[in-house]
Coordinates of C-alpha atoms in Angstrom, one line a residue:
M1205 CA 121.7 119.3 59.8
R1206 CA 120.7 122.0 62.0
Q1207 CA 121.3 125.6 60.8
G1208 CA 123.3 126.4 64.3
S1209 CA 125.8 123.7 63.8
V1210 CA 127.8 125.7 61.1
R1211 CA 128.8 129.5 61.2
R1212 CA 127.4 131.7 58.3
Q1213 CA 127.8 135.2 57.5
G1214 CA 124.1 136.9 58.5
T1215 CA 122.9 134.2 60.5
V1216 CA 122.4 134.3 64.1
P1217 CA 122.2 130.4 65.3
G1218 CA 118.2 129.8 66.5
P1219 CA 117.2 128.6 69.5
R1220 CA 117.4 124.4 69.4
G1221 CA 114.9 122.5 67.3
A1222 CA 112.9 126.1 66.6
D1223 CA 113.1 125.3 62.9
E1224 CA 111.9 121.5 63.8
L1225 CA 108.7 123.4 65.6
G1226 CA 108.1 125.5 62.4
W1227 CA 108.6 128.7 63.7
D1228 CA 110.1 131.5 61.9
E1229 CA 114.0 132.2 62.1
S1230 CA 113.3 136.0 61.2
L1231 CA 111.4 136.3 64.7
Y1232 CA 115.0 136.2 66.4
E1233 CA 117.0 139.0 64.0
D1234 CA 117.9 142.3 64.8
E1235 CA 115.9 145.4 62.1
G1236 CA 118.5 147.3 60.5
E1237 CA 121.6 144.7 61.3
G1238 CA 124.0 144.1 58.3
E1239 CA 125.3 140.2 57.7
S1240 CA 128.2 141.0 59.3
S1241 CA 127.2 142.2 63.0
A1242 CA 126.3 139.0 63.8
T1243 CA 129.9 137.0 63.1
G1244 CA 133.8 137.7 64.6
D1245 CA 136.7 136.5 63.3
G1246 CA 138.6 133.2 63.8
D1247 CA 139.9 134.3 67.1
G1248 CA 136.3 135.5 68.4
N1249 CA 137.2 139.1 68.0
P1250 CA 134.2 141.3 66.1
R1251 CA 134.8 142.5 62.4
S1252 CA 135.2 145.6 61.4
G1253 CA 132.3 147.5 62.0
G1254 CA 130.6 144.7 64.0
R1255 CA 129.9 145.2 67.8
K1256 CA 130.8 143.1 70.3
G1257 CA 128.0 140.5 72.4
T1258 CA 125.7 140.8 69.1
G1259 CA 125.2 137.6 69.2
T1260 CA 124.8 137.1 73.2
T1261 CA 121.8 140.2 73.0
R1262 CA 120.2 138.8 70.0
R1263 CA 120.2 135.4 71.6
R1264 CA 118.6 136.7 74.5
K1265 CA 116.2 138.7 72.7
G1266 CA 114.9 136.0 70.9
R1267 CA 114.6 133.5 73.9
R1268 CA 112.8 136.9 75.1
A1269 CA 110.3 136.9 71.8
L1270 CA 109.9 132.9 72.3
R1271 CA 108.8 133.7 76.0
W1272 CA 106.7 136.4 75.2
F1273 CA 105.0 134.3 72.0
A1274 CA 105.3 131.1 74.6
L1275 CA 103.3 133.7 77.5
V1276 CA 100.8 134.7 74.6
L1277 CA 99.5 131.1 73.1
A1278 CA 99.1 129.9 76.8
V1279 CA 96.9 132.6 77.7
L1280 CA 94.8 132.9 74.4
I1281 CA 94.6 128.5 75.4
L1282 CA 94.1 129.4 79.1
G1283 CA 91.5 131.8 77.9
T1284 CA 89.4 129.5 75.3
A1285 CA 89.6 126.8 77.5
A1286 CA 87.7 128.5 80.7
A1287 CA 85.5 130.4 78.2
G1288 CA 84.3 126.8 77.1
Y1289 CA 84.3 126.0 80.5
L1290 CA 82.2 128.9 81.5
Y1291 CA 79.7 128.9 78.3
Y1292 CA 79.1 124.9 79.5
E1293 CA 78.6 126.2 83.2
H1294 CA 76.1 128.8 81.5
L1295 CA 74.3 126.2 79.1
N1296 CA 73.6 123.7 82.2
G1297 CA 72.5 126.9 84.5
N1298 CA 70.2 127.3 81.7
I1299 CA 68.5 123.3 82.8
D1300 CA 65.9 123.2 84.9
T1301 CA 65.2 120.0 86.8
S1302 CA 62.7 117.6 88.6
P1303 CA 63.4 114.3 91.0
M1304 CA 62.1 110.9 88.9
P1305 CA 59.2 109.5 91.9
E1306 CA 60.6 107.1 94.5
G1307 CA 58.4 104.0 95.0
N1308 CA 55.6 102.2 93.5
R1309 CA 57.3 101.9 90.5
A1310 CA 57.3 99.6 87.5
P1311 CA 59.9 96.9 87.6
E1312 CA 63.0 97.9 85.4
A1313 CA 63.8 96.4 82.1
T1314 CA 66.0 93.0 81.5
P1315 CA 69.4 93.2 79.9
N1316 CA 69.2 91.5 76.4
A1317 CA 71.7 88.3 76.1
A1318 CA 74.2 91.4 75.4
G1319 CA 73.7 93.1 79.0
Q1320 CA 72.0 96.6 76.8
T1321 CA 68.7 97.6 78.2
P1322 CA 66.4 99.3 76.3
L1323 CA 65.5 103.3 77.6
N1324 CA 62.0 104.8 78.1
I1325 CA 61.7 108.3 77.8
L1326 CA 58.8 110.1 78.4
L1327 CA 57.8 113.6 76.9
I1328 CA 55.1 115.9 77.9
G1329 CA 53.9 118.9 76.3
S1330 CA 52.8 121.5 79.3
D1331 CA 50.0 124.3 78.5
A1332 CA 51.9 126.1 81.5
R1333 CA 50.1 129.6 81.3
N1334 CA 53.2 131.0 84.0
S1335 CA 54.5 133.7 82.2
A1336 CA 53.6 136.5 79.6
E1337 CA 54.9 134.6 76.7
N1338 CA 53.1 131.4 77.9
Q1339 CA 50.3 133.2 78.2
K1340 CA 50.1 135.0 74.8
L1341 CA 51.2 132.0 73.3
G1342 CA 48.0 129.7 74.6
G1343 CA 45.6 131.6 74.9
A1344 CA 42.9 131.7 77.5
K1345 CA 43.7 134.2 79.7
E1346 CA 41.6 133.4 82.4
T1347 CA 43.9 130.3 83.2
F1348 CA 47.2 132.8 83.6
N1349 CA 49.1 130.9 86.7
G1350 CA 46.4 128.0 86.9
T1351 CA 47.6 124.4 87.2
P1352 CA 49.1 123.3 84.3
L1353 CA 48.0 119.8 82.5
A1354 CA 50.4 117.8 80.1
D1355 CA 48.2 118.0 77.0
V1356 CA 50.9 116.3 74.9
Q1357 CA 52.0 113.0 76.0
M1358 CA 54.7 110.2 74.5
L1359 CA 56.7 107.6 75.5
L1360 CA 59.8 107.4 73.8
H1361 CA 61.3 103.6 73.6
L1362 CA 64.9 103.4 72.5
S1363 CA 65.5 99.5 71.6
A1364 CA 68.7 98.2 73.7
D1365 CA 70.4 97.4 71.1
R1366 CA 69.9 101.0 69.3
S1367 CA 68.6 99.5 66.0
N1368 CA 65.1 101.4 65.9
M1369 CA 63.0 103.7 68.0
S1370 CA 59.1 103.3 68.9
V1371 CA 56.7 106.3 70.2
I1372 CA 53.3 105.6 71.9
S1373 CA 50.9 109.1 72.1
M1374 CA 48.3 108.9 74.5
P1375 CA 45.5 111.2 74.0
R1376 CA 45.2 113.9 76.7
D1377 CA 41.9 112.8 77.4
T1378 CA 42.4 108.9 78.3
L1379 CA 40.6 108.0 81.6
L1380 CA 43.1 106.6 84.0
Q1381 CA 43.0 106.1 88.1
M1382 CA 45.6 108.5 89.2
P1383 CA 48.6 106.9 92.0
E1384 CA 49.2 108.7 94.6
C1385 CA 51.3 111.4 94.2
T1386 CA 54.0 113.7 96.1
D1387 CA 54.7 117.6 94.8
P1388 CA 58.6 117.5 95.1
D1389 CA 58.3 121.4 96.0
T1390 CA 55.9 121.3 98.0
G1391 CA 55.6 117.7 100.1
K1392 CA 51.9 118.0 99.6
V1393 CA 50.7 114.2 98.8
Y1394 CA 48.0 113.4 96.4
P1395 CA 46.5 110.6 96.8
A1396 CA 44.6 108.0 94.5
T1397 CA 42.2 108.5 93.1
Q1398 CA 38.9 106.9 93.6
G1399 CA 37.4 107.2 90.2
R1400 CA 38.9 108.2 86.4
V1401 CA 40.0 111.1 85.4
M1402 CA 41.7 112.3 82.0
T1403 CA 45.6 111.8 82.0
N1404 CA 46.7 115.4 81.9
T1405 CA 45.9 116.4 85.1
S1406 CA 48.4 114.1 86.2
L1407 CA 50.9 117.3 85.8
G1408 CA 49.1 119.1 88.7
R1409 CA 49.3 116.6 91.1
G1410 CA 53.2 117.2 91.6
G1411 CA 54.8 117.7 88.4
P1412 CA 56.4 115.4 86.0
G1413 CA 57.1 113.0 88.3
C1414 CA 53.3 112.3 88.5
T1415 CA 52.9 111.7 85.4
V1416 CA 55.4 109.4 85.3
L1417 CA 53.7 107.2 87.8
A1418 CA 50.4 107.4 85.7
W1419 CA 52.3 106.0 83.0
E1420 CA 54.4 103.4 84.7
K1421 CA 50.6 102.3 86.4
L1422 CA 48.9 102.1 83.3
T1423 CA 51.4 100.4 80.7
N1424 CA 53.7 98.5 83.8
I1425 CA 57.1 99.6 81.4
H1426 CA 59.7 101.8 83.9
I1427 CA 60.0 105.0 82.8
N1428 CA 64.0 106.2 82.5
H1429 CA 63.5 109.9 81.6
F1430 CA 61.7 112.5 81.3
M1431 CA 61.5 115.8 79.2
M1432 CA 59.1 118.4 79.3
V1433 CA 58.8 121.6 77.2
D1434 CA 56.2 124.4 77.8
F1435 CA 54.6 126.3 74.9
A1436 CA 57.4 128.9 74.3
G1437 CA 59.8 126.6 74.3
V1438 CA 58.4 124.9 71.6
V1439 CA 58.6 128.6 69.8
S1440 CA 62.6 129.2 70.6
M1441 CA 62.9 125.3 69.4
A1442 CA 61.4 125.6 66.1
D1443 CA 63.2 128.8 65.4
A1444 CA 66.8 127.8 66.1
I1445 CA 65.8 124.3 64.0
G1446 CA 65.1 126.6 61.5
G1447 CA 61.9 124.8 59.9
V1448 CA 60.1 121.6 59.7
P1449 CA 58.6 120.8 56.5
V1450 CA 54.7 119.7 57.2
C1451 CA 52.2 118.9 54.4
V1452 CA 47.8 119.0 54.3
D1453 CA 45.7 117.7 51.5
A1454 CA 44.1 121.4 51.4
N1455 CA 44.2 125.1 52.5
I1456 CA 43.3 124.9 56.4
H1457 CA 42.8 127.6 59.1
S1458 CA 42.0 126.4 62.3
R1459 CA 39.3 128.5 63.6
N1460 CA 35.6 128.4 64.3
S1461 CA 32.8 130.7 64.4
K1462 CA 33.5 131.0 68.6
G1463 CA 37.2 131.7 67.5
E1464 CA 37.8 128.5 68.7
G1465 CA 41.0 126.7 67.4
S1466 CA 45.2 127.2 66.9
G1467 CA 45.0 129.9 64.2
L1468 CA 47.1 127.4 62.3
K1469 CA 46.7 128.7 58.1
L1470 CA 48.3 127.1 55.8
E1471 CA 48.3 126.3 51.8
K1472 CA 47.4 123.1 50.3
G1473 CA 51.1 121.0 50.1
T1474 CA 54.0 121.8 51.9
T1475 CA 55.0 124.4 54.0
Y1476 CA 57.9 124.9 56.4
V1477 CA 56.6 126.0 59.8
Q1478 CA 58.4 127.0 62.6
G1479 CA 58.9 129.8 65.3
E1480 CA 55.2 130.3 66.3
Q1481 CA 53.4 128.3 63.7
A1482 CA 55.4 125.0 64.8
L1483 CA 53.7 125.4 67.8
Q1484 CA 50.3 126.2 65.7
W1485 CA 50.7 123.3 64.3
L1486 CA 51.5 120.7 67.2
R1487 CA 48.3 122.2 68.7
T1488 CA 45.9 122.2 65.8
R1489 CA 42.8 119.7 66.6
Y1490 CA 39.8 121.6 64.8
G1491 CA 40.6 121.3 61.4
F1492 CA 42.4 118.3 61.5
E1493 CA 40.9 115.0 60.3
D1494 CA 38.0 114.3 63.2
G1495 CA 38.7 117.7 65.3
S1496 CA 40.3 115.1 68.0
D1497 CA 43.0 114.5 70.1
I1498 CA 43.8 111.3 67.6
G1499 CA 44.1 113.8 64.9
R1500 CA 46.4 116.4 67.0
A1501 CA 48.7 113.3 67.8
K1502 CA 48.9 112.0 64.2
A1503 CA 50.0 115.8 63.2
Q1504 CA 52.2 115.8 66.2
H1505 CA 54.1 112.6 64.7
M1506 CA 54.4 113.8 61.1
Y1507 CA 56.4 116.7 62.9
M1508 CA 58.6 115.1 65.2
N1509 CA 59.4 112.4 61.8
A1510 CA 60.2 115.3 59.5
M1511 CA 61.9 117.6 62.1
V1512 CA 64.4 114.6 62.8
R1513 CA 64.9 114.2 59.1
E1514 CA 65.5 117.0 58.7
L1515 CA 68.0 117.7 61.4
R1516 CA 69.8 114.6 60.0
E1517 CA 69.8 115.9 56.4
N1518 CA 70.1 119.9 57.5
A1519 CA 73.6 120.5 56.5
T1520 CA 73.6 124.3 58.0
L1521 CA 73.3 122.6 61.7
S1522 CA 77.2 122.2 61.1
S1523 CA 77.3 125.8 62.0
P1524 CA 78.7 126.7 64.9
G1525 CA 76.1 129.8 65.4
K1526 CA 73.4 127.4 64.6
L1527 CA 74.3 124.6 67.2
R1528 CA 75.0 127.2 69.3
R1529 CA 71.8 128.7 69.7
L1530 CA 70.4 124.8 69.3
A1531 CA 72.2 124.2 72.6
E1532 CA 71.1 127.7 73.7
E1533 CA 67.2 127.3 73.3
A1534 CA 67.4 123.5 74.0
T1535 CA 68.9 123.6 77.5
S1536 CA 66.7 127.1 78.3
A1537 CA 63.4 125.0 76.9
L1538 CA 63.8 121.8 78.6
E1539 CA 62.8 120.7 82.8
V1540 CA 64.4 117.2 82.5
D1541 CA 64.6 114.8 85.4
E1542 CA 68.1 114.9 87.7
G1543 CA 69.7 112.1 85.2
L1544 CA 69.8 114.4 82.0
D1545 CA 70.7 117.5 84.0
T1546 CA 74.1 118.4 82.4
V1547 CA 75.1 119.5 78.7
K1548 CA 77.3 116.3 78.3
K1549 CA 74.1 113.7 79.6
L1550 CA 71.3 115.8 76.8
Y1551 CA 75.0 114.9 74.8
D1552 CA 75.1 111.6 75.1
L1553 CA 71.4 110.9 74.4
S1554 CA 71.3 112.5 71.6
N1555 CA 74.1 109.9 70.6
E1556 CA 72.1 107.2 71.4
L1557 CA 69.0 108.1 69.6
K1558 CA 70.5 109.5 66.6
R1559 CA 71.8 106.1 66.1
V1560 CA 68.4 104.9 64.9
P1561 CA 67.8 106.0 61.2
P1562 CA 64.0 107.0 60.1
R1563 CA 62.6 104.5 58.9
R1564 CA 63.2 102.4 61.7
I1565 CA 61.1 104.3 64.2
T1566 CA 57.5 103.8 64.4
M1567 CA 54.9 106.4 65.5
T1568 CA 52.1 105.2 67.0
T1569 CA 49.1 106.0 69.4
M1570 CA 47.4 104.4 72.1
P1571 CA 44.5 101.9 70.9
Y1572 CA 41.8 103.4 72.5
E1573 CA 37.4 103.6 72.8
Y1574 CA 35.4 106.2 72.9
V1575 CA 33.6 106.3 77.0
G1576 CA 31.2 109.8 75.9
A1577 CA 33.4 112.1 75.0
R1578 CA 36.2 110.7 76.6
V1579 CA 38.9 107.6 75.7
Q1580 CA 40.1 104.7 77.6
P1581 CA 42.7 102.1 76.2
K1582 CA 41.3 99.5 74.5
P1583 CA 40.9 96.2 75.8
G1584 CA 43.1 94.0 74.4
D1585 CA 44.8 95.8 71.4
A1586 CA 46.4 98.7 73.8
E1587 CA 47.9 96.4 76.2
Q1588 CA 49.4 94.4 73.4
L1589 CA 51.2 97.6 72.1
F1590 CA 52.1 98.0 76.0
R1591 CA 53.7 94.1 76.0
L1592 CA 55.5 94.9 72.8
V1593 CA 57.5 97.7 74.3
R1594 CA 58.3 95.6 77.5
D1595 CA 59.3 93.4 75.5
D1596 CA 61.8 95.3 73.1
V1597 CA 59.7 94.2 69.9
A1598 CA 60.2 96.4 67.5
L1599 CA 57.0 98.2 66.8
D1600 CA 57.8 98.2 62.7
G1601 CA 58.0 94.3 62.5
K1602 CA 62.0 94.2 61.2
D1603 CA 63.5 92.9 63.9
S1604 CA 66.3 90.8 62.5
K1605 CA 65.9 86.8 62.2
D1606 CA 69.3 87.6 64.7
S1607 CA 68.0 89.7 67.0
K1608 CA 64.7 87.6 67.8
A1609 CA 67.1 84.1 67.4
K1610 CA 69.2 86.3 71.1
K1611 CA 65.8 87.0 72.6
K1612 CA 64.7 83.3 72.5
D1613 CA 68.1 82.1 73.6
Q1614 CA 68.0 84.4 76.2
E1615 CA 64.5 83.1 77.1
K1616 CA 65.6 80.0 77.0
T1617 CA 69.0 80.6 79.1
R1618 CA 66.6 82.1 81.9
E1619 CA 64.7 79.1 82.1
E1620 CA 67.3 76.9 82.2
S1621 CA 69.5 78.8 84.6
A1622 CA 69.6 77.8 88.7
S1623 CA 70.9 78.9 91.8
D1624 CA 74.2 77.1 92.5
D1625 CA 72.3 76.6 96.0
P1626 CA 69.3 74.5 96.5
A1627 CA 66.2 75.5 97.8
A1628 CA 65.5 75.1 100.8
E1629 CA 62.8 73.3 102.0
P1630 CA 59.0 74.8 101.6
A1631 CA 58.4 76.0 105.4
E1632 CA 61.7 77.8 105.1
I1633 CA 60.9 80.2 103.0
G1634 CA 59.2 83.2 103.3
V1635 CA 56.7 84.7 100.5
Q1636 CA 55.4 88.0 100.2
V1637 CA 52.4 88.1 97.9
V1638 CA 51.2 91.6 96.5
N1639 CA 47.9 91.8 94.7
G1640 CA 49.0 93.4 91.2
T1641 CA 45.8 91.9 89.5
A1642 CA 44.0 95.1 88.3
T1643 CA 43.5 96.1 84.4
P1644 CA 43.3 99.3 82.4
T1645 CA 39.6 99.4 82.9
T1646 CA 39.1 97.3 86.4
A1647 CA 40.5 97.3 89.7
S1648 CA 42.3 94.6 91.4
V1649 CA 40.3 91.9 92.7
P1650 CA 39.8 92.2 96.4
G1651 CA 41.5 89.7 98.7
R1652 CA 43.6 88.4 96.1
A1653 CA 46.9 88.2 98.0
S1654 CA 45.4 86.4 101.2
A1655 CA 44.2 83.7 98.7
L1656 CA 47.5 83.2 97.2
V1657 CA 49.0 83.2 100.6
A1658 CA 46.7 80.1 101.5
L1659 CA 47.2 78.4 98.6
L1660 CA 50.9 78.6 98.8
R1661 CA 50.8 77.7 103.1
G1662 CA 48.9 74.4 101.2
K1663 CA 51.9 73.9 99.9
G1664 CA 53.7 73.9 102.9
Y1665 CA 54.9 77.0 102.6
A1666 CA 54.7 78.1 105.7
R1667 CA 55.8 81.6 106.1
A1668 CA 53.7 83.0 103.1
A1669 CA 52.4 86.6 104.0
A1670 CA 50.2 89.1 102.2
D1671 CA 51.3 92.8 101.5
P1672 CA 48.8 95.0 102.4
S1673 CA 49.9 97.4 99.3
Q1674 CA 49.2 97.1 95.9
L1675 CA 51.5 97.3 93.0
P1676 CA 51.2 98.8 89.5
R1677 CA 49.0 96.8 87.3
Q1678 CA 51.2 93.2 86.7
E1679 CA 49.9 92.2 83.2
R1680 CA 52.0 88.4 83.9
T1681 CA 51.8 86.6 87.3
V1682 CA 56.0 86.5 88.5
V1683 CA 57.8 85.6 91.1
R1684 CA 61.1 87.8 91.8
F1685 CA 63.6 87.8 94.3
P1686 CA 66.9 89.8 95.0
G1687 CA 69.6 88.0 94.8
A1688 CA 71.2 84.5 93.7
D1689 CA 71.4 83.1 97.0
L1690 CA 67.6 83.2 96.9
E1691 CA 67.1 82.5 93.2
G1692 CA 66.7 79.0 93.9
D1693 CA 64.2 79.4 96.2
A1694 CA 61.7 81.7 94.0
R1695 CA 62.1 78.6 91.5
A1696 CA 60.7 75.9 93.7
V1697 CA 57.5 78.9 94.5
A1698 CA 57.4 79.0 91.0
K1699 CA 57.4 75.5 90.3
S1700 CA 55.2 74.5 93.1
L1701 CA 52.5 77.0 91.7
G1702 CA 52.6 75.5 87.8
L1703 CA 54.1 79.1 87.2
P1704 CA 56.9 78.7 83.9
P1705 CA 60.7 78.9 85.1
S1706 CA 60.3 82.6 82.8
S1707 CA 58.2 83.7 85.5
V1708 CA 61.1 83.8 88.0
E1709 CA 63.2 86.8 87.4
E1710 CA 66.1 89.3 89.8
S1711 CA 64.7 92.5 90.8
T1712 CA 66.0 95.1 92.9
E1713 CA 62.5 96.6 94.0
V1714 CA 62.0 93.6 96.1
T1715 CA 64.3 92.4 99.4
G1716 CA 62.8 88.9 99.7
V1717 CA 61.0 86.1 97.2
T1718 CA 57.9 87.7 96.7
L1719 CA 54.8 86.6 94.5
V1720 CA 53.3 89.0 92.5
V1721 CA 49.6 88.0 91.4
G1722 CA 49.3 89.6 87.9
S1723 CA 46.0 90.4 86.0
D1724 CA 46.2 86.9 83.8
W1725 CA 45.3 84.9 87.4
R1726 CA 42.4 86.9 88.9
T1727 CA 40.5 84.0 90.0
G1728 CA 41.3 80.2 90.6
D1729 CA 44.1 77.9 92.4
V1730 CA 45.2 76.9 89.1
P1731 CA 47.5 79.9 86.5
P1732 CA 46.2 80.1 83.2
K1733 CA 48.9 78.8 80.5
P1734 CA 50.6 81.0 78.8
D1735 CA 49.0 82.5 74.9
E1736 CA 51.9 82.0 72.1
Q1737 CA 52.4 85.3 71.7
D1738 CA 51.9 87.6 69.1
D1739 CA 54.3 90.4 67.6
K1740 CA 52.3 92.1 65.4
T1741 CA 51.6 95.9 66.3
P1742 CA 47.9 95.9 66.4
E1743 CA 46.5 98.0 63.5
S1744 CA 44.6 100.0 65.9
A1745 CA 47.7 101.9 66.7
D1746 CA 48.0 103.4 63.3
A1747 CA 51.5 103.2 63.1
M1748 CA 53.5 105.9 60.8
N1749 CA 57.3 105.0 59.6
G1750 CA 59.3 107.6 60.0
A1751 CA 60.9 107.7 56.7
D1752 CA 57.5 108.6 55.2
D1753 CA 57.9 112.2 53.9
K1754 CA 55.0 112.0 52.0
A1755 CA 52.6 111.7 54.6
C1756 CA 49.7 114.6 54.2
M1757 CA 47.1 115.6 57.2
H1758 CA 43.7 115.4 56.2
V1759 CA 42.4 118.7 56.6
N1760 CA 38.3 118.7 57.8
P1761 CA 35.8 120.1 54.6
N1762 CA 34.6 123.0 58.2
F1763 CA 38.0 124.9 58.3
T1764 CA 39.3 125.2 54.6
W1765 CA 39.3 128.4 53.3

């Protein structure tokens, strides 16, 4: 029963339902009034000592107080919401973006049986000395405002089912043939290199988009996003995280007699590094192992693994102030592609990444071999590692039996499926033939597309024609089609050439039936039989598990103290 339903001396009926909303009735009582002041006699006249109309007055005051309270509450709510929106927009304004490259891209990954697709993100560390802070941190005064180099390059692969993550580092002095790139800011076109150059020069040939193209040309892995950070960005983010544990097996000072080195100085054992010291760790080459970029990549893997564990385990990151600072530093430090241009998109991506536990994260370095003082992808092993990523195979070898079975079922379904429409007669099917026969160490076979055109015409495909352009290297020969109405034609072409059904794939990158001749068919008229695939990660990839918290960098005795 509501209070207002019974007349009671000293009580003023409250607004309807006020008690149910939890408001204090005392808000509506006039200070200094006696109990009798709110009531009258049975005839509606005020009792002795009362004032006519007091109840009505108090109700009006109550309503005014309620309106005032509601107004203040509304202002506070709207003000908070506005502040939140303005801060969100402020963070969005921190983010620098560059476009992904257009054209000449590696094919997108095929969805798994559940319709999920993997995610590939290229992480780039720039050595740009384009500010006083970057110049101070990077040294080498003569390079101020010079052409930046992509001195750290890591491909992060998130599996389609989000159960595991793989990372491949490429040494900065890897020799590659650079593709044609266009600077999105100036429109300047950088032609493809005739010979091979160091991979870190890609950044100066049109920005991070060119680095993406260089990776795709080498690996044939479609890259969805990129993130780039400079020296100052590494320092600010390392400070915001609050320290990451790293380990060395001896005292280290990364500085030689010529003054070369990062300046890192640590005692033997585990140290929490942050800020400039974290940057020194990530840049150290002189002092780790053999003093090469390979040792540096290993140290970077240790740091990333430790950072992931720290972000998961450090309770202080639940602090709003800590998270706010991390958001500020991260959005200011990163340059990303336009697909990651808002805080929400970055937040959604982080939620995808954090689904993977550290024990299912595998860090690797691209298998390599020396060419003088430089390196090149190691034949066989490098391609094996790239294929595992393309095929979404976990590098830790722990794909579940269910996952492997689903992949096999998917492949079987794809091989057995056929278009509802029968194939046209060979003479009516137009076929574009593209040369994709390059390997990591050799150029495409001249005239290979024309040779396959002649082979197809001999089988009745009179409309077959060679495409003068060349795709990034294609390891496996495939027949692509743009939609279901041409699937039957594509399968007929594959069958006539002796290609397996699994070589037929739908792709938005083509407008008609397209034969892409891969590096597996560089000579002859008969395609090679596919080998039984080995899904083991090559030992030369130097795999490191994300849960390994006992890893310690080996210190070169010449850099100890």
